[in-house]
């Protein structure tokens, strides 16, 4: 009987040890597979502080998405619409970034985790600021949280360069529009849903890109595909044609192959897909938001 009691006690002890070990393994797995987390918070016109609902959304993000706050480094980027002059907007965008930084520090993050807190004024816009709906999405601060396991090179590859200006071309492009270091969004390049097949209406824009490459033999580019309607941790979306999770890669490759078939040297180009990891609109509330995230970008490597 004593031996049986001893064995039962030991069995219970071993079970507890096993449970604790498994729990530790899950925690460790969560650390090593940590994803980049990001949120965009939006500001009223001309204001340097967010309203109550946006503050709640930010606080929820901190608690829900960043379980172990100390395992992340933080980049905070402030922006404005194009109302008022450049100098005013640079100051306002920095004030917005500082405001968000203060909220983060008051809610569990440490000052040494914040590696970047910078205002960019109106220069890096997500659109042309053509109307109030477009201006709203530019009155924002982006908070990007990188796991400590990411190297500086990986972070640089994920993040948009500080001095990069995004240009949206809805109608036409030419060789003079390609400036080294800039990112161009080809807004008229559209694909069949769930496929990497271009719609017929996209062909004129594709021909303009080809002409620009032909007219400037020194032009070197990277073609980057993005998708919408998926969680940001999704590596890529399902491609009906390949039956694999490689939709954003295949869409950029489709453009790459078109240029090669029409005489552009492959050494002047490369292609990649970012899935849903680099959204322009964090929370897609409309078909227009989805369209902005479902895009092809041309990064000008050399002009």
mmCIF file with all atom_site columns, N, CA and C in Angstrom, residues 222-284:
data_model
loop_
_atom_site.group_PDB
_atom_site.id
_atom_site.type_symbol
_atom_site.label_atom_id
_atom_site.label_alt_id
_atom_site.label_comp_id
_atom_site.label_asym_id
_atom_site.label_entity_id
_atom_site.label_seq_id
_atom_site.pdbx_PDB_ins_code
_atom_site.Cartn_x
_atom_site.Cartn_y
_atom_site.Cartn_z
_atom_site.occupancy
_atom_site.B_iso_or_equiv
_atom_site.pdbx_formal_charge
_atom_site.auth_seq_id
_atom_site.auth_comp_id
_atom_site.auth_asym_id
_atom_site.auth_atom_id
_atom_site.pdbx_PDB_model_num
ATOM 1   N N  . UNK A 1 222 ? 12.364  46.903 -58.398 1.00 0.00 ? 222 UNK A N  1
ATOM 2   C CA . UNK A 1 222 ? 11.818  45.718 -57.729 1.00 0.00 ? 222 UNK A CA 1
ATOM 3   C C  . UNK A 1 222 ? 10.298  45.808 -57.810 1.00 0.00 ? 222 UNK A C  1
ATOM 4   N N  . UNK A 1 223 ? 9.674   44.732 -58.244 1.00 0.00 ? 223 UNK A N  1
ATOM 5   C CA . UNK A 1 223 ? 8.220   44.660 -58.368 1.00 0.00 ? 223 UNK A CA 1
ATOM 6   C C  . UNK A 1 223 ? 7.690   43.926 -57.142 1.00 0.00 ? 223 UNK A C  1
ATOM 7   N N  . UNK A 1 224 ? 6.826   44.586 -56.386 1.00 0.00 ? 224 UNK A N  1
ATOM 8   C CA . UNK A 1 224 ? 6.367   44.033 -55.107 1.00 0.00 ? 224 UNK A CA 1
ATOM 9   C C  . UNK A 1 224 ? 4.849   43.880 -55.121 1.00 0.00 ? 224 UNK A C  1
ATOM 10  N N  . UNK A 1 225 ? 4.388   42.666 -54.874 1.00 0.00 ? 225 UNK A N  1
ATOM 11  C CA . UNK A 1 225 ? 2.959   42.403 -54.828 1.00 0.00 ? 225 UNK A CA 1
ATOM 12  C C  . UNK A 1 225 ? 2.420   42.409 -53.407 1.00 0.00 ? 225 UNK A C  1
ATOM 13  N N  . UNK A 1 226 ? 1.200   42.920 -53.242 1.00 0.00 ? 226 UNK A N  1
ATOM 14  C CA . UNK A 1 226 ? 0.527   42.967 -51.939 1.00 0.00 ? 226 UNK A CA 1
ATOM 15  C C  . UNK A 1 226 ? -0.908  42.481 -52.106 1.00 0.00 ? 226 UNK A C  1
ATOM 16  N N  . UNK A 1 227 ? -1.477  41.965 -51.023 1.00 0.00 ? 227 UNK A N  1
ATOM 17  C CA . UNK A 1 227 ? -2.855  41.485 -51.065 1.00 0.00 ? 227 UNK A CA 1
ATOM 18  C C  . UNK A 1 227 ? -3.685  42.175 -49.988 1.00 0.00 ? 227 UNK A C  1
ATOM 19  N N  . UNK A 1 228 ? -4.982  42.033 -50.106 1.00 0.00 ? 228 UNK A N  1
ATOM 20  C CA . UNK A 1 228 ? -5.903  42.575 -49.103 1.00 0.00 ? 228 UNK A CA 1
ATOM 21  C C  . UNK A 1 228 ? -6.645  41.435 -48.424 1.00 0.00 ? 228 UNK A C  1
ATOM 22  N N  . UNK A 1 229 ? -7.483  41.809 -47.489 1.00 0.00 ? 229 UNK A N  1
ATOM 23  C CA . UNK A 1 229 ? -8.531  40.919 -46.964 1.00 0.00 ? 229 UNK A CA 1
ATOM 24  C C  . UNK A 1 229 ? -7.992  39.710 -46.201 1.00 0.00 ? 229 UNK A C  1
ATOM 25  N N  . UNK A 1 230 ? -6.770  39.778 -45.716 1.00 0.00 ? 230 UNK A N  1
ATOM 26  C CA . UNK A 1 230 ? -6.180  38.697 -44.942 1.00 0.00 ? 230 UNK A CA 1
ATOM 27  C C  . UNK A 1 230 ? -5.553  39.273 -43.675 1.00 0.00 ? 230 UNK A C  1
ATOM 28  N N  . UNK A 1 231 ? -5.460  38.472 -42.593 1.00 0.00 ? 231 UNK A N  1
ATOM 29  C CA . UNK A 1 231 ? -4.749  38.936 -41.391 1.00 0.00 ? 231 UNK A CA 1
ATOM 30  C C  . UNK A 1 231 ? -3.304  39.255 -41.717 1.00 0.00 ? 231 UNK A C  1
ATOM 31  N N  . UNK A 1 232 ? -2.711  40.226 -40.987 1.00 0.00 ? 232 UNK A N  1
ATOM 32  C CA . UNK A 1 232 ? -1.348  40.641 -41.322 1.00 0.00 ? 232 UNK A CA 1
ATOM 33  C C  . UNK A 1 232 ? -0.321  39.543 -41.103 1.00 0.00 ? 232 UNK A C  1
ATOM 34  N N  . UNK A 1 233 ? -0.649  38.533 -40.293 1.00 0.00 ? 233 UNK A N  1
ATOM 35  C CA . UNK A 1 233 ? 0.299   37.444 -40.067 1.00 0.00 ? 233 UNK A CA 1
ATOM 36  C C  . UNK A 1 233 ? 0.260   36.406 -41.195 1.00 0.00 ? 233 UNK A C  1
ATOM 37  N N  . UNK A 1 234 ? -0.701  36.545 -42.117 1.00 0.00 ? 234 UNK A N  1
ATOM 38  C CA . UNK A 1 234 ? -0.794  35.626 -43.244 1.00 0.00 ? 234 UNK A CA 1
ATOM 39  C C  . UNK A 1 234 ? 0.360   35.871 -44.205 1.00 0.00 ? 234 UNK A C  1
ATOM 40  N N  . UNK A 1 235 ? 1.146   34.830 -44.432 1.00 0.00 ? 235 UNK A N  1
ATOM 41  C CA . UNK A 1 235 ? 2.316   34.983 -45.296 1.00 0.00 ? 235 UNK A CA 1
ATOM 42  C C  . UNK A 1 235 ? 1.908   35.338 -46.709 1.00 0.00 ? 235 UNK A C  1
ATOM 43  N N  . UNK A 1 236 ? 0.862   34.692 -47.209 1.00 0.00 ? 236 UNK A N  1
ATOM 44  C CA . UNK A 1 236 ? 0.358   34.998 -48.546 1.00 0.00 ? 236 UNK A CA 1
ATOM 45  C C  . UNK A 1 236 ? -1.024  34.382 -48.694 1.00 0.00 ? 236 UNK A C  1
ATOM 46  N N  . UNK A 1 237 ? -1.689  34.721 -49.794 1.00 0.00 ? 237 UNK A N  1
ATOM 47  C CA . UNK A 1 237 ? -3.039  34.225 -50.037 1.00 0.00 ? 237 UNK A CA 1
ATOM 48  C C  . UNK A 1 237 ? -3.009  33.082 -51.052 1.00 0.00 ? 237 UNK A C  1
ATOM 49  N N  . UNK A 1 238 ? -4.107  32.360 -51.113 1.00 0.00 ? 238 UNK A N  1
ATOM 50  C CA . UNK A 1 238 ? -4.230  31.198 -51.994 1.00 0.00 ? 238 UNK A CA 1
ATOM 51  C C  . UNK A 1 238 ? -4.393  31.642 -53.442 1.00 0.00 ? 238 UNK A C  1
ATOM 52  N N  . UNK A 1 239 ? -3.564  31.064 -54.313 1.00 0.00 ? 239 UNK A N  1
ATOM 53  C CA . UNK A 1 239 ? -3.637  31.319 -55.752 1.00 0.00 ? 239 UNK A CA 1
ATOM 54  C C  . UNK A 1 239 ? -4.397  30.168 -56.398 1.00 0.00 ? 239 UNK A C  1
ATOM 55  N N  . UNK A 1 240 ? -5.531  30.476 -57.019 1.00 0.00 ? 240 UNK A N  1
ATOM 56  C CA . UNK A 1 240 ? -6.363  29.447 -57.645 1.00 0.00 ? 240 UNK A CA 1
ATOM 57  C C  . UNK A 1 240 ? -5.588  28.689 -58.718 1.00 0.00 ? 240 UNK A C  1
ATOM 58  N N  . UNK A 1 241 ? -4.713  29.386 -59.440 1.00 0.00 ? 241 UNK A N  1
ATOM 59  C CA . UNK A 1 241 ? -3.999  28.773 -60.565 1.00 0.00 ? 241 UNK A CA 1
ATOM 60  C C  . UNK A 1 241 ? -2.911  27.802 -60.110 1.00 0.00 ? 241 UNK A C  1
ATOM 61  N N  . UNK A 1 242 ? -2.157  28.179 -59.091 1.00 0.00 ? 242 UNK A N  1
ATOM 62  C CA . UNK A 1 242 ? -1.069  27.312 -58.614 1.00 0.00 ? 242 UNK A CA 1
ATOM 63  C C  . UNK A 1 242 ? -1.516  26.396 -57.485 1.00 0.00 ? 242 UNK A C  1
ATOM 64  N N  . UNK A 1 243 ? -2.659  26.714 -56.872 1.00 0.00 ? 243 UNK A N  1
ATOM 65  C CA . UNK A 1 243 ? -3.182  25.981 -55.714 1.00 0.00 ? 243 UNK A CA 1
ATOM 66  C C  . UNK A 1 243 ? -2.187  25.996 -54.554 1.00 0.00 ? 243 UNK A C  1
ATOM 67  N N  . UNK A 1 244 ? -1.514  27.141 -54.434 1.00 0.00 ? 244 UNK A N  1
ATOM 68  C CA . UNK A 1 244 ? -0.562  27.334 -53.343 1.00 0.00 ? 244 UNK A CA 1
ATOM 69  C C  . UNK A 1 244 ? -0.766  28.719 -52.733 1.00 0.00 ? 244 UNK A C  1
ATOM 70  N N  . UNK A 1 245 ? -0.177  28.923 -51.563 1.00 0.00 ? 245 UNK A N  1
ATOM 71  C CA . UNK A 1 245 ? -0.262  30.223 -50.891 1.00 0.00 ? 245 UNK A CA 1
ATOM 72  C C  . UNK A 1 245 ? 0.870   31.123 -51.388 1.00 0.00 ? 245 UNK A C  1
ATOM 73  N N  . UNK A 1 246 ? 0.728   31.615 -52.615 1.00 0.00 ? 246 UNK A N  1
ATOM 74  C CA . UNK A 1 246 ? 1.790   32.424 -53.215 1.00 0.00 ? 246 UNK A CA 1
ATOM 75  C C  . UNK A 1 246 ? 1.217   33.497 -54.135 1.00 0.00 ? 246 UNK A C  1
ATOM 76  N N  . UNK A 1 247 ? 0.038   34.013 -53.809 1.00 0.00 ? 247 UNK A N  1
ATOM 77  C CA . UNK A 1 247 ? -0.661  34.917 -54.720 1.00 0.00 ? 247 UNK A CA 1
ATOM 78  C C  . UNK A 1 247 ? 0.089   36.220 -54.950 1.00 0.00 ? 247 UNK A C  1
ATOM 79  N N  . UNK A 1 248 ? 0.567   36.875 -53.885 1.00 0.00 ? 248 UNK A N  1
ATOM 80  C CA . UNK A 1 248 ? 1.237   38.169 -54.062 1.00 0.00 ? 248 UNK A CA 1
ATOM 81  C C  . UNK A 1 248 ? 2.553   38.011 -54.822 1.00 0.00 ? 248 UNK A C  1
ATOM 82  N N  . UNK A 1 249 ? 3.256   36.907 -54.589 1.00 0.00 ? 249 UNK A N  1
ATOM 83  C CA . UNK A 1 249 ? 4.502   36.639 -55.323 1.00 0.00 ? 249 UNK A CA 1
ATOM 84  C C  . UNK A 1 249 ? 4.202   36.428 -56.802 1.00 0.00 ? 249 UNK A C  1
ATOM 85  N N  . UNK A 1 250 ? 3.192   35.644 -57.094 1.00 0.00 ? 250 UNK A N  1
ATOM 86  C CA . UNK A 1 250 ? 2.866   35.331 -58.485 1.00 0.00 ? 250 UNK A CA 1
ATOM 87  C C  . UNK A 1 250 ? 2.372   36.547 -59.255 1.00 0.00 ? 250 UNK A C  1
ATOM 88  N N  . UNK A 1 251 ? 1.685   37.449 -58.572 1.00 0.00 ? 251 UNK A N  1
ATOM 89  C CA . UNK A 1 251 ? 1.220   38.660 -59.255 1.00 0.00 ? 251 UNK A CA 1
ATOM 90  C C  . UNK A 1 251 ? 2.390   39.550 -59.647 1.00 0.00 ? 251 UNK A C  1
ATOM 91  N N  . UNK A 1 252 ? 3.369   39.677 -58.773 1.00 0.00 ? 252 UNK A N  1
ATOM 92  C CA . UNK A 1 252 ? 4.547   40.470 -59.136 1.00 0.00 ? 252 UNK A CA 1
ATOM 93  C C  . UNK A 1 252 ? 5.366   39.749 -60.207 1.00 0.00 ? 252 UNK A C  1
ATOM 94  N N  . UNK A 1 253 ? 5.416   38.431 -60.126 1.00 0.00 ? 253 UNK A N  1
ATOM 95  C CA . UNK A 1 253 ? 6.148   37.645 -61.127 1.00 0.00 ? 253 UNK A CA 1
ATOM 96  C C  . UNK A 1 253 ? 5.490   37.747 -62.497 1.00 0.00 ? 253 UNK A C  1
ATOM 97  N N  . UNK A 1 254 ? 4.174   37.864 -62.538 1.00 0.00 ? 254 UNK A N  1
ATOM 98  C CA . UNK A 1 254 ? 3.455   38.007 -63.807 1.00 0.00 ? 254 UNK A CA 1
ATOM 99  C C  . UNK A 1 254 ? 3.916   39.258 -64.553 1.00 0.00 ? 254 UNK A C  1
ATOM 100 N N  . UNK A 1 255 ? 4.091   40.345 -63.828 1.00 0.00 ? 255 UNK A N  1
ATOM 101 C CA . UNK A 1 255 ? 4.571   41.592 -64.429 1.00 0.00 ? 255 UNK A CA 1
ATOM 102 C C  . UNK A 1 255 ? 6.031   41.452 -64.837 1.00 0.00 ? 255 UNK A C  1
ATOM 103 N N  . UNK A 1 256 ? 6.818   40.836 -63.964 1.00 0.00 ? 256 UNK A N  1
ATOM 104 C CA . UNK A 1 256 ? 8.236   40.562 -64.246 1.00 0.00 ? 256 UNK A CA 1
ATOM 105 C C  . UNK A 1 256 ? 8.374   39.766 -65.550 1.00 0.00 ? 256 UNK A C  1
ATOM 106 N N  . UNK A 1 257 ? 7.599   38.698 -65.693 1.00 0.00 ? 257 UNK A N  1
ATOM 107 C CA . UNK A 1 257 ? 7.673   37.857 -66.895 1.00 0.00 ? 257 UNK A CA 1
ATOM 108 C C  . UNK A 1 257 ? 7.237   38.615 -68.145 1.00 0.00 ? 257 UNK A C  1
ATOM 109 N N  . UNK A 1 258 ? 6.232   39.464 -68.014 1.00 0.00 ? 258 UNK A N  1
ATOM 110 C CA . UNK A 1 258 ? 5.778   40.268 -69.154 1.00 0.00 ? 258 UNK A CA 1
ATOM 111 C C  . UNK A 1 258 ? 6.909   41.161 -69.656 1.00 0.00 ? 258 UNK A C  1
ATOM 112 N N  . UNK A 1 259 ? 7.618   41.800 -68.739 1.00 0.00 ? 259 UNK A N  1
ATOM 113 C CA . UNK A 1 259 ? 8.709   42.695 -69.130 1.00 0.00 ? 259 UNK A CA 1
ATOM 114 C C  . UNK A 1 259 ? 9.849   41.922 -69.782 1.00 0.00 ? 259 UNK A C  1
ATOM 115 N N  . UNK A 1 260 ? 10.162  40.734 -69.251 1.00 0.00 ? 260 UNK A N  1
ATOM 116 C CA . UNK A 1 260 ? 11.215  39.908 -69.849 1.00 0.00 ? 260 UNK A CA 1
ATOM 117 C C  . UNK A 1 260 ? 10.826  39.477 -71.266 1.00 0.00 ? 260 UNK A C  1
ATOM 118 N N  . UNK A 1 261 ? 9.589   39.040 -71.444 1.00 0.00 ? 261 UNK A N  1
ATOM 119 C CA . UNK A 1 261 ? 9.117   38.601 -72.764 1.00 0.00 ? 261 UNK A CA 1
ATOM 120 C C  . UNK A 1 261 ? 9.172   39.722 -73.793 1.00 0.00 ? 261 UNK A C  1
ATOM 121 N N  . UNK A 1 262 ? 9.139   40.956 -73.306 1.00 0.00 ? 262 UNK A N  1
ATOM 122 C CA . UNK A 1 262 ? 9.169   42.102 -74.214 1.00 0.00 ? 262 UNK A CA 1
ATOM 123 C C  . UNK A 1 262 ? 10.535  42.783 -74.251 1.00 0.00 ? 262 UNK A C  1
ATOM 124 N N  . UNK A 1 263 ? 11.580  42.023 -73.896 1.00 0.00 ? 263 UNK A N  1
ATOM 125 C CA . UNK A 1 263 ? 12.940  42.475 -74.152 1.00 0.00 ? 263 UNK A CA 1
ATOM 126 C C  . UNK A 1 263 ? 13.677  43.148 -73.015 1.00 0.00 ? 263 UNK A C  1
ATOM 127 N N  . UNK A 1 264 ? 13.091  43.246 -71.823 1.00 0.00 ? 264 UNK A N  1
ATOM 128 C CA . UNK A 1 264 ? 13.785  43.878 -70.698 1.00 0.00 ? 264 UNK A CA 1
ATOM 129 C C  . UNK A 1 264 ? 14.694  42.851 -70.030 1.00 0.00 ? 264 UNK A C  1
ATOM 130 N N  . UNK A 1 265 ? 15.955  43.211 -69.843 1.00 0.00 ? 265 UNK A N  1
ATOM 131 C CA . UNK A 1 265 ? 16.944  42.313 -69.245 1.00 0.00 ? 265 UNK A CA 1
ATOM 132 C C  . UNK A 1 265 ? 16.548  41.980 -67.809 1.00 0.00 ? 265 UNK A C  1
ATOM 133 N N  . UNK A 1 266 ? 16.554  40.686 -67.488 1.00 0.00 ? 266 UNK A N  1
ATOM 134 C CA . UNK A 1 266 ? 16.143  40.254 -66.147 1.00 0.00 ? 266 UNK A CA 1
ATOM 135 C C  . UNK A 1 266 ? 17.058  40.774 -65.042 1.00 0.00 ? 266 UNK A C  1
ATOM 136 N N  . UNK A 1 267 ? 18.299  41.143 -65.394 1.00 0.00 ? 267 UNK A N  1
ATOM 137 C CA . UNK A 1 267 ? 19.223  41.663 -64.377 1.00 0.00 ? 267 UNK A CA 1
ATOM 138 C C  . UNK A 1 267 ? 18.808  43.045 -63.872 1.00 0.00 ? 267 UNK A C  1
ATOM 139 N N  . UNK A 1 268 ? 17.899  43.705 -64.576 1.00 0.00 ? 268 UNK A N  1
ATOM 140 C CA . UNK A 1 268 ? 17.430  45.035 -64.165 1.00 0.00 ? 268 UNK A CA 1
ATOM 141 C C  . UNK A 1 268 ? 16.235  44.961 -63.218 1.00 0.00 ? 268 UNK A C  1
ATOM 142 N N  . UNK A 1 269 ? 15.779  43.743 -62.943 1.00 0.00 ? 269 UNK A N  1
ATOM 143 C CA . UNK A 1 269 ? 14.545  43.613 -62.173 1.00 0.00 ? 269 UNK A CA 1
ATOM 144 C C  . UNK A 1 269 ? 14.649  42.477 -61.163 1.00 0.00 ? 269 UNK A C  1
ATOM 145 N N  . UNK A 1 270 ? 13.833  42.597 -60.129 1.00 0.00 ? 270 UNK A N  1
ATOM 146 C CA . UNK A 1 270 ? 13.559  41.472 -59.252 1.00 0.00 ? 270 UNK A CA 1
ATOM 147 C C  . UNK A 1 270 ? 12.119  41.615 -58.766 1.00 0.00 ? 270 UNK A C  1
ATOM 148 N N  . UNK A 1 271 ? 11.578  40.534 -58.271 1.00 0.00 ? 271 UNK A N  1
ATOM 149 C CA . UNK A 1 271 ? 10.183  40.574 -57.829 1.00 0.00 ? 271 UNK A CA 1
ATOM 150 C C  . UNK A 1 271 ? 10.048  39.908 -56.461 1.00 0.00 ? 271 UNK A C  1
ATOM 151 N N  . UNK A 1 272 ? 9.020   40.298 -55.736 1.00 0.00 ? 272 UNK A N  1
ATOM 152 C CA . UNK A 1 272 ? 8.758   39.714 -54.422 1.00 0.00 ? 272 UNK A CA 1
ATOM 153 C C  . UNK A 1 272 ? 7.287   39.908 -54.073 1.00 0.00 ? 272 UNK A C  1
ATOM 154 N N  . UNK A 1 273 ? 6.837   39.174 -53.085 1.00 0.00 ? 273 UNK A N  1
ATOM 155 C CA . UNK A 1 273 ? 5.474   39.324 -52.580 1.00 0.00 ? 273 UNK A CA 1
ATOM 156 C C  . UNK A 1 273 ? 5.492   39.508 -51.081 1.00 0.00 ? 273 UNK A C  1
ATOM 157 N N  . UNK A 1 274 ? 4.712   40.430 -50.591 1.00 0.00 ? 274 UNK A N  1
ATOM 158 C CA . UNK A 1 274 ? 4.684   40.736 -49.158 1.00 0.00 ? 274 UNK A CA 1
ATOM 159 C C  . UNK A 1 274 ? 3.404   40.252 -48.481 1.00 0.00 ? 274 UNK A C  1
ATOM 160 N N  . UNK A 1 275 ? 2.551   39.552 -49.216 1.00 0.00 ? 275 UNK A N  1
ATOM 161 C CA . UNK A 1 275 ? 1.300   39.116 -48.615 1.00 0.00 ? 275 UNK A CA 1
ATOM 162 C C  . UNK A 1 275 ? 0.493   40.304 -48.118 1.00 0.00 ? 275 UNK A C  1
ATOM 163 N N  . UNK A 1 276 ? 0.014   40.194 -46.869 1.00 0.00 ? 276 UNK A N  1
ATOM 164 C CA . UNK A 1 276 ? -0.748  41.290 -46.251 1.00 0.00 ? 276 UNK A CA 1
ATOM 165 C C  . UNK A 1 276 ? 0.062   41.986 -45.167 1.00 0.00 ? 276 UNK A C  1
ATOM 166 N N  . UNK A 1 277 ? 1.382   41.816 -45.207 1.00 0.00 ? 277 UNK A N  1
ATOM 167 C CA . UNK A 1 277 ? 2.225   42.300 -44.105 1.00 0.00 ? 277 UNK A CA 1
ATOM 168 C C  . UNK A 1 277 ? 2.495   43.800 -44.146 1.00 0.00 ? 277 UNK A C  1
ATOM 169 N N  . UNK A 1 278 ? 2.269   44.446 -45.282 1.00 0.00 ? 278 UNK A N  1
ATOM 170 C CA . UNK A 1 278 ? 2.561   45.877 -45.400 1.00 0.00 ? 278 UNK A CA 1
ATOM 171 C C  . UNK A 1 278 ? 1.336   46.623 -45.931 1.00 0.00 ? 278 UNK A C  1
ATOM 172 N N  . UNK A 1 279 ? 0.296   46.587 -45.154 1.00 0.00 ? 279 UNK A N  1
ATOM 173 C CA . UNK A 1 279 ? -0.937  47.260 -45.552 1.00 0.00 ? 279 UNK A CA 1
ATOM 174 C C  . UNK A 1 279 ? -0.775  48.767 -45.549 1.00 0.00 ? 279 UNK A C  1
ATOM 175 N N  . UNK A 1 280 ? -1.421  49.416 -46.480 1.00 0.00 ? 280 UNK A N  1
ATOM 176 C CA . UNK A 1 280 ? -1.531  50.868 -46.436 1.00 0.00 ? 280 UNK A CA 1
ATOM 177 C C  . UNK A 1 280 ? -2.678  51.276 -45.519 1.00 0.00 ? 280 UNK A C  1
ATOM 178 N N  . UNK A 1 281 ? -3.739  50.476 -45.515 1.00 0.00 ? 281 UNK A N  1
ATOM 179 C CA . UNK A 1 281 ? -4.891  50.701 -44.643 1.00 0.00 ? 281 UNK A CA 1
ATOM 180 C C  . UNK A 1 281 ? -4.949  49.548 -43.656 1.00 0.00 ? 281 UNK A C  1
ATOM 181 N N  . UNK A 1 282 ? -4.740  49.837 -42.373 1.00 0.00 ? 282 UNK A N  1
ATOM 182 C CA . UNK A 1 282 ? -4.660  48.773 -41.374 1.00 0.00 ? 282 UNK A CA 1
ATOM 183 C C  . UNK A 1 282 ? -5.985  48.033 -41.220 1.00 0.00 ? 282 UNK A C  1
ATOM 184 N N  . UNK A 1 283 ? -7.078  48.777 -41.075 1.00 0.00 ? 283 UNK A N  1
ATOM 185 C CA . UNK A 1 283 ? -8.396  48.163 -40.933 1.00 0.00 ? 283 UNK A CA 1
ATOM 186 C C  . UNK A 1 283 ? -9.214  48.482 -42.182 1.00 0.00 ? 283 UNK A C  1
ATOM 187 N N  . UNK A 1 284 ? -9.513  47.475 -42.961 1.00 0.00 ? 284 UNK A N  1
ATOM 188 C CA . UNK A 1 284 ? -10.235 47.666 -44.219 1.00 0.00 ? 284 UNK A CA 1
ATOM 189 C C  . UNK A 1 284 ? -11.728 47.799 -43.937 1.00 0.00 ? 284 UNK A C  1
#
